[in-house]
C-alpha positions as YAML, in Angstrom:
chain: A
units: angstrom
residues:
- id: 1
  name: MET
  ca: [-4.93, 83.47, 90.17]
- id: 2
  name: VAL
  ca: [-4.02, 86.49, 88.04]
- id: 3
  name: ASP
  ca: [-0.41, 87.20, 87.07]
- id: 4
  name: MET
  ca: [1.29, 90.53, 86.37]
- id: 5
  name: ARG
  ca: [0.13, 90.40, 82.70]
- id: 6
  name: ASN
  ca: [-3.52, 89.96, 83.79]
- id: 7
  name: THR
  ca: [-3.43, 86.31, 82.73]
- id: 8
  name: VAL
  ca: [-5.90, 84.20, 84.67]
- id: 9
  name: HIS
  ca: [-4.89, 80.71, 85.88]
- id: 10
  name: PRO
  ca: [-7.36, 78.70, 87.95]
- id: 11
  name: VAL
  ca: [-5.60, 75.98, 89.95]
- id: 12
  name: ALA
  ca: [-7.70, 73.08, 91.22]
- id: 13
  name: LYS
  ca: [-7.57, 69.41, 92.01]
- id: 14
  name: ASN
  ca: [-9.32, 66.94, 89.72]
- id: 15
  name: PRO
  ca: [-10.93, 64.17, 91.76]
- id: 16
  name: TYR
  ca: [-12.71, 62.78, 88.70]
- id: 17
  name: ALA
  ca: [-9.74, 61.32, 86.79]
- id: 18
  name: ALA
  ca: [-9.67, 58.08, 88.78]
- id: 19
  name: VAL
  ca: [-10.48, 56.76, 92.21]
- id: 20
  name: THR
  ca: [-6.84, 56.80, 93.34]
- id: 21
  name: ASN
  ca: [-5.24, 59.47, 91.18]
- id: 22
  name: SER
  ca: [-6.34, 62.92, 92.23]
- id: 23
  name: ASP
  ca: [-4.45, 65.40, 90.04]
- id: 24
  name: VAL
  ca: [-3.89, 69.14, 90.19]
- id: 25
  name: ILE
  ca: [-5.11, 70.76, 86.97]
- id: 26
  name: VAL
  ca: [-4.37, 74.21, 85.54]
- id: 27
  name: SER
  ca: [-5.91, 76.23, 82.70]
- id: 28
  name: GLN
  ca: [-5.07, 79.74, 81.56]
- id: 29
  name: SER
  ca: [-6.76, 82.68, 79.87]
- id: 30
  name: PHE
  ca: [-4.97, 85.54, 78.16]
- id: 31
  name: ASP
  ca: [-8.17, 87.53, 77.53]
- id: 32
  name: ARG
  ca: [-9.57, 88.01, 81.03]
- id: 33
  name: GLY
  ca: [-11.51, 84.76, 81.06]
- id: 34
  name: HIS
  ca: [-13.30, 84.95, 77.71]
- id: 35
  name: THR
  ca: [-11.46, 81.87, 76.38]
- id: 36
  name: TRP
  ca: [-9.42, 79.20, 78.17]
- id: 37
  name: SER
  ca: [-6.65, 76.80, 77.31]
- id: 38
  name: ALA
  ca: [-7.31, 73.09, 77.64]
- id: 39
  name: PRO
  ca: [-6.82, 71.98, 81.26]
- id: 40
  name: VAL
  ca: [-3.37, 70.55, 81.95]
- id: 41
  name: ALA
  ca: [-2.69, 68.13, 84.81]
- id: 42
  name: LEU
  ca: [0.57, 68.08, 86.73]
- id: 43
  name: ALA
  ca: [1.79, 64.75, 85.37]
- id: 44
  name: LEU
  ca: [2.86, 63.14, 88.64]
- id: 45
  name: ALA
  ca: [2.48, 59.65, 90.07]
- id: 46
  name: GLY
  ca: [0.09, 59.15, 92.97]
- id: 47
  name: ASP
  ca: [-2.36, 61.68, 94.37]
- id: 48
  name: GLN
  ca: [-1.90, 65.44, 94.62]
- id: 49
  name: TRP
  ca: [-4.46, 67.62, 96.39]
- id: 50
  name: MET
  ca: [-5.17, 70.96, 98.08]
- id: 51
  name: PRO
  ca: [-3.17, 73.12, 95.62]
- id: 52
  name: TRP
  ca: [-2.19, 76.70, 96.27]
- id: 53
  name: GLY
  ca: [-0.61, 78.95, 93.65]
- id: 54
  name: ALA
  ca: [1.57, 82.06, 93.45]
- id: 55
  name: TYR
  ca: [3.57, 83.80, 90.73]
- id: 56
  name: ASP
  ca: [7.29, 84.29, 91.25]
- id: 57
  name: THR
  ca: [9.24, 87.38, 90.15]
- id: 58
  name: SER
  ca: [9.85, 85.79, 86.71]
- id: 59
  name: GLY
  ca: [6.12, 85.40, 86.10]
- id: 60
  name: ARG
  ca: [6.23, 81.61, 86.50]
- id: 61
  name: LEU
  ca: [3.30, 79.92, 88.18]
- id: 62
  name: ARG
  ca: [4.34, 78.04, 91.34]
- id: 63
  name: ILE
  ca: [1.93, 75.51, 92.88]
- id: 64
  name: GLY
  ca: [2.23, 74.05, 96.36]
- id: 65
  name: THR
  ca: [0.37, 70.77, 96.92]
- id: 66
  name: PHE
  ca: [0.12, 67.75, 99.16]
- id: 67
  name: ASP
  ca: [1.76, 65.01, 97.12]
- id: 68
  name: ARG
  ca: [2.00, 61.20, 97.16]
- id: 69
  name: GLN
  ca: [4.36, 60.81, 94.17]
- id: 70
  name: TYR
  ca: [7.24, 59.74, 96.43]
- id: 71
  name: ASP
  ca: [5.44, 56.65, 97.81]
- id: 72
  name: ALA
  ca: [4.87, 53.72, 95.43]
- id: 73
  name: ALA
  ca: [2.02, 52.47, 97.66]
- id: 74
  name: ASN
  ca: [0.31, 55.90, 97.37]
- id: 75
  name: HIS
  ca: [-0.18, 56.08, 101.17]
- id: 76
  name: LYS
  ca: [2.45, 58.47, 102.54]
- id: 77
  name: TYR
  ca: [2.38, 62.10, 101.52]
- id: 78
  name: ASP
  ca: [4.79, 65.01, 101.37]
- id: 79
  name: TYR
  ca: [4.45, 68.66, 100.42]
- id: 80
  name: SER
  ca: [5.83, 69.67, 97.02]
- id: 81
  name: VAL
  ca: [6.16, 72.82, 94.94]
- id: 82
  name: ALA
  ca: [5.63, 72.62, 91.18]
- id: 83
  name: THR
  ca: [7.40, 75.32, 89.17]
- id: 84
  name: GLU
  ca: [6.38, 76.33, 85.66]
- id: 85
  name: THR
  ca: [9.40, 75.86, 83.35]
- id: 86
  name: GLY
  ca: [8.66, 79.18, 81.64]
- id: 87
  name: SER
  ca: [6.02, 81.85, 82.07]
- id: 88
  name: GLY
  ca: [2.78, 80.70, 80.41]
- id: 89
  name: THR
  ca: [4.04, 77.24, 79.36]
- id: 90
  name: LEU
  ca: [1.94, 75.15, 81.78]
- id: 91
  name: ALA
  ca: [4.87, 72.69, 81.85]
- id: 92
  name: PHE
  ca: [6.15, 72.03, 85.37]
- id: 93
  name: THR
  ca: [8.99, 70.53, 87.37]
- id: 94
  name: THR
  ca: [8.41, 69.56, 91.00]
- id: 95
  name: SER
  ca: [10.51, 69.53, 94.13]
- id: 96
  name: LYS
  ca: [9.74, 68.12, 97.56]
- id: 97
  name: VAL
  ca: [9.92, 70.73, 100.33]
- id: 98
  name: SER
  ca: [8.86, 68.56, 103.28]
- id: 99
  name: THR
  ca: [11.65, 66.60, 104.94]
- id: 100
  name: VAL
  ca: [9.52, 63.81, 106.43]
- id: 101
  name: SER
  ca: [6.78, 61.76, 104.77]
- id: 102
  name: SER
  ca: [3.49, 61.38, 106.66]
- id: 103
  name: ASP
  ca: [1.46, 58.17, 106.73]
- id: 104
  name: PRO
  ca: [-2.25, 58.93, 107.21]
- id: 105
  name: THR
  ca: [-3.18, 55.23, 107.01]
- id: 106
  name: THR
  ca: [-2.22, 54.37, 110.58]
- id: 107
  name: GLY
  ca: [-1.57, 55.77, 114.04]
- id: 108
  name: ASP
  ca: [-3.43, 59.10, 114.02]
- id: 109
  name: ARG
  ca: [-4.13, 60.46, 117.51]
- id: 110
  name: TRP
  ca: [-6.82, 63.11, 116.98]
- id: 111
  name: PHE
  ca: [-8.87, 62.23, 113.88]
- id: 112
  name: ALA
  ca: [-8.57, 58.42, 113.88]
- id: 113
  name: ARG
  ca: [-11.00, 56.05, 112.19]
- id: 114
  name: THR
  ca: [-10.52, 52.31, 111.65]
- id: 115
  name: VAL
  ca: [-12.70, 51.58, 108.64]
- id: 116
  name: ASN
  ca: [-10.30, 48.98, 107.24]
- id: 117
  name: PRO
  ca: [-8.44, 46.67, 109.69]
- id: 118
  name: SER
  ca: [-5.34, 46.98, 107.48]
- id: 119
  name: PHE
  ca: [-5.22, 50.68, 108.39]
- id: 120
  name: PRO
  ca: [-5.69, 50.98, 112.17]
- id: 121
  name: PHE
  ca: [-6.36, 54.50, 113.44]
- id: 122
  name: ALA
  ca: [-6.22, 56.01, 109.95]
- id: 123
  name: THR
  ca: [-6.70, 59.77, 109.87]
- id: 124
  name: SER
  ca: [-9.95, 61.26, 108.66]
- id: 125
  name: PHE
  ca: [-8.48, 64.76, 108.33]
- id: 126
  name: ILE
  ca: [-5.30, 66.00, 106.67]
- id: 127
  name: GLY
  ca: [-5.30, 69.64, 107.63]
- id: 128
  name: ASP
  ca: [-6.54, 72.61, 105.73]
- id: 129
  name: TYR
  ca: [-3.65, 74.88, 106.53]
- id: 130
  name: SER
  ca: [-1.33, 75.06, 103.55]
- id: 131
  name: ASN
  ca: [-0.17, 77.94, 101.40]
- id: 132
  name: ILE
  ca: [2.71, 79.30, 99.37]
- id: 133
  name: ALA
  ca: [3.82, 82.88, 98.80]
- id: 134
  name: ALA
  ca: [6.27, 84.31, 96.28]
- id: 135
  name: LEU
  ca: [9.47, 85.80, 97.70]
- id: 136
  name: PRO
  ca: [11.34, 88.82, 96.30]
- id: 137
  name: SER
  ca: [14.29, 86.46, 95.67]
- id: 138
  name: GLY
  ca: [12.22, 84.54, 93.10]
- id: 139
  name: GLY
  ca: [11.60, 81.53, 95.34]
- id: 140
  name: VAL
  ca: [8.57, 80.67, 97.40]
- id: 141
  name: ALA
  ca: [7.79, 80.19, 101.07]
- id: 142
  name: ALA
  ca: [5.53, 77.23, 101.81]
- id: 143
  name: TYR
  ca: [3.70, 76.04, 104.88]
- id: 144
  name: TRP
  ca: [1.64, 72.90, 105.39]
- id: 145
  name: THR
  ca: [0.51, 70.45, 108.05]
- id: 146
  name: ASP
  ca: [1.78, 66.90, 108.38]
- id: 147
  name: LEU
  ca: [1.77, 63.99, 110.81]
- id: 148
  name: ARG
  ca: [5.44, 63.73, 111.82]
- id: 149
  name: GLU
  ca: [4.97, 64.69, 115.49]
- id: 150
  name: THR
  ca: [3.82, 62.35, 118.26]
- id: 151
  name: ALA
  ca: [0.83, 63.48, 120.30]
- id: 152
  name: CYS
  ca: [-0.31, 61.86, 123.55]
- id: 153
  name: PHE
  ca: [-3.57, 62.28, 125.38]
- id: 154
  name: GLY
  ca: [-4.48, 60.03, 128.24]
- id: 155
  name: SER
  ca: [-2.96, 56.60, 127.73]
- id: 156
  name: ARG
  ca: [-2.91, 56.70, 123.91]
- id: 157
  name: CYS
  ca: [-0.21, 58.25, 121.75]
- id: 158
  name: GLY
  ca: [-0.21, 58.63, 117.99]
- id: 159
  name: GLN
  ca: [0.62, 60.98, 115.18]
- id: 160
  name: GLY
  ca: [-0.57, 64.55, 115.66]
- id: 161
  name: GLU
  ca: [-0.84, 67.26, 113.04]
- id: 162
  name: ASP
  ca: [1.42, 70.26, 113.21]
- id: 163
  name: ALA
  ca: [2.36, 73.09, 110.86]
- id: 164
  name: PHE
  ca: [5.73, 73.27, 109.08]
- id: 165
  name: PHE
  ca: [7.46, 75.89, 106.95]
- id: 166
  name: ALA
  ca: [10.17, 75.84, 104.29]
- id: 167
  name: THR
  ca: [11.45, 77.93, 101.42]
- id: 168
  name: SER
  ca: [12.08, 76.65, 97.91]
- id: 169
  name: PRO
  ca: [14.34, 78.32, 95.34]
...
């Protein structure tokens, strides 16, 4: 990502920190990529993955991500937007934009796998359709997929993926 000052910010997930704590990490360069700041992780509980970034009208980096910080068991996920507290600070606050948590550990209709009997019909796919975009108002528009809808095919019903949209100030 490149902001209006030509500052480069790669936004990625870090699957190497721990087996069950995938973090979103950010680094920045003020000299077109010649040198980089130390990577900074969004300091959130649980897993975060599939980040997408945009700069708002104030020059703050906004990151949309799938997020398990709201579930102590680290199973259910939501979609959150992290907002940089000031342009270039790499310090963030987060807000949940999804209104329903999804549980990928049980009941999936389309991509189900039962590898562990404790998690019957767990999903093997959590969508690849997520994004955020900066709005002229300074907020962001976000869209993501989750498992809140029921899908039936034949005699079996379960959770089906669908796309959802929200704005965040």
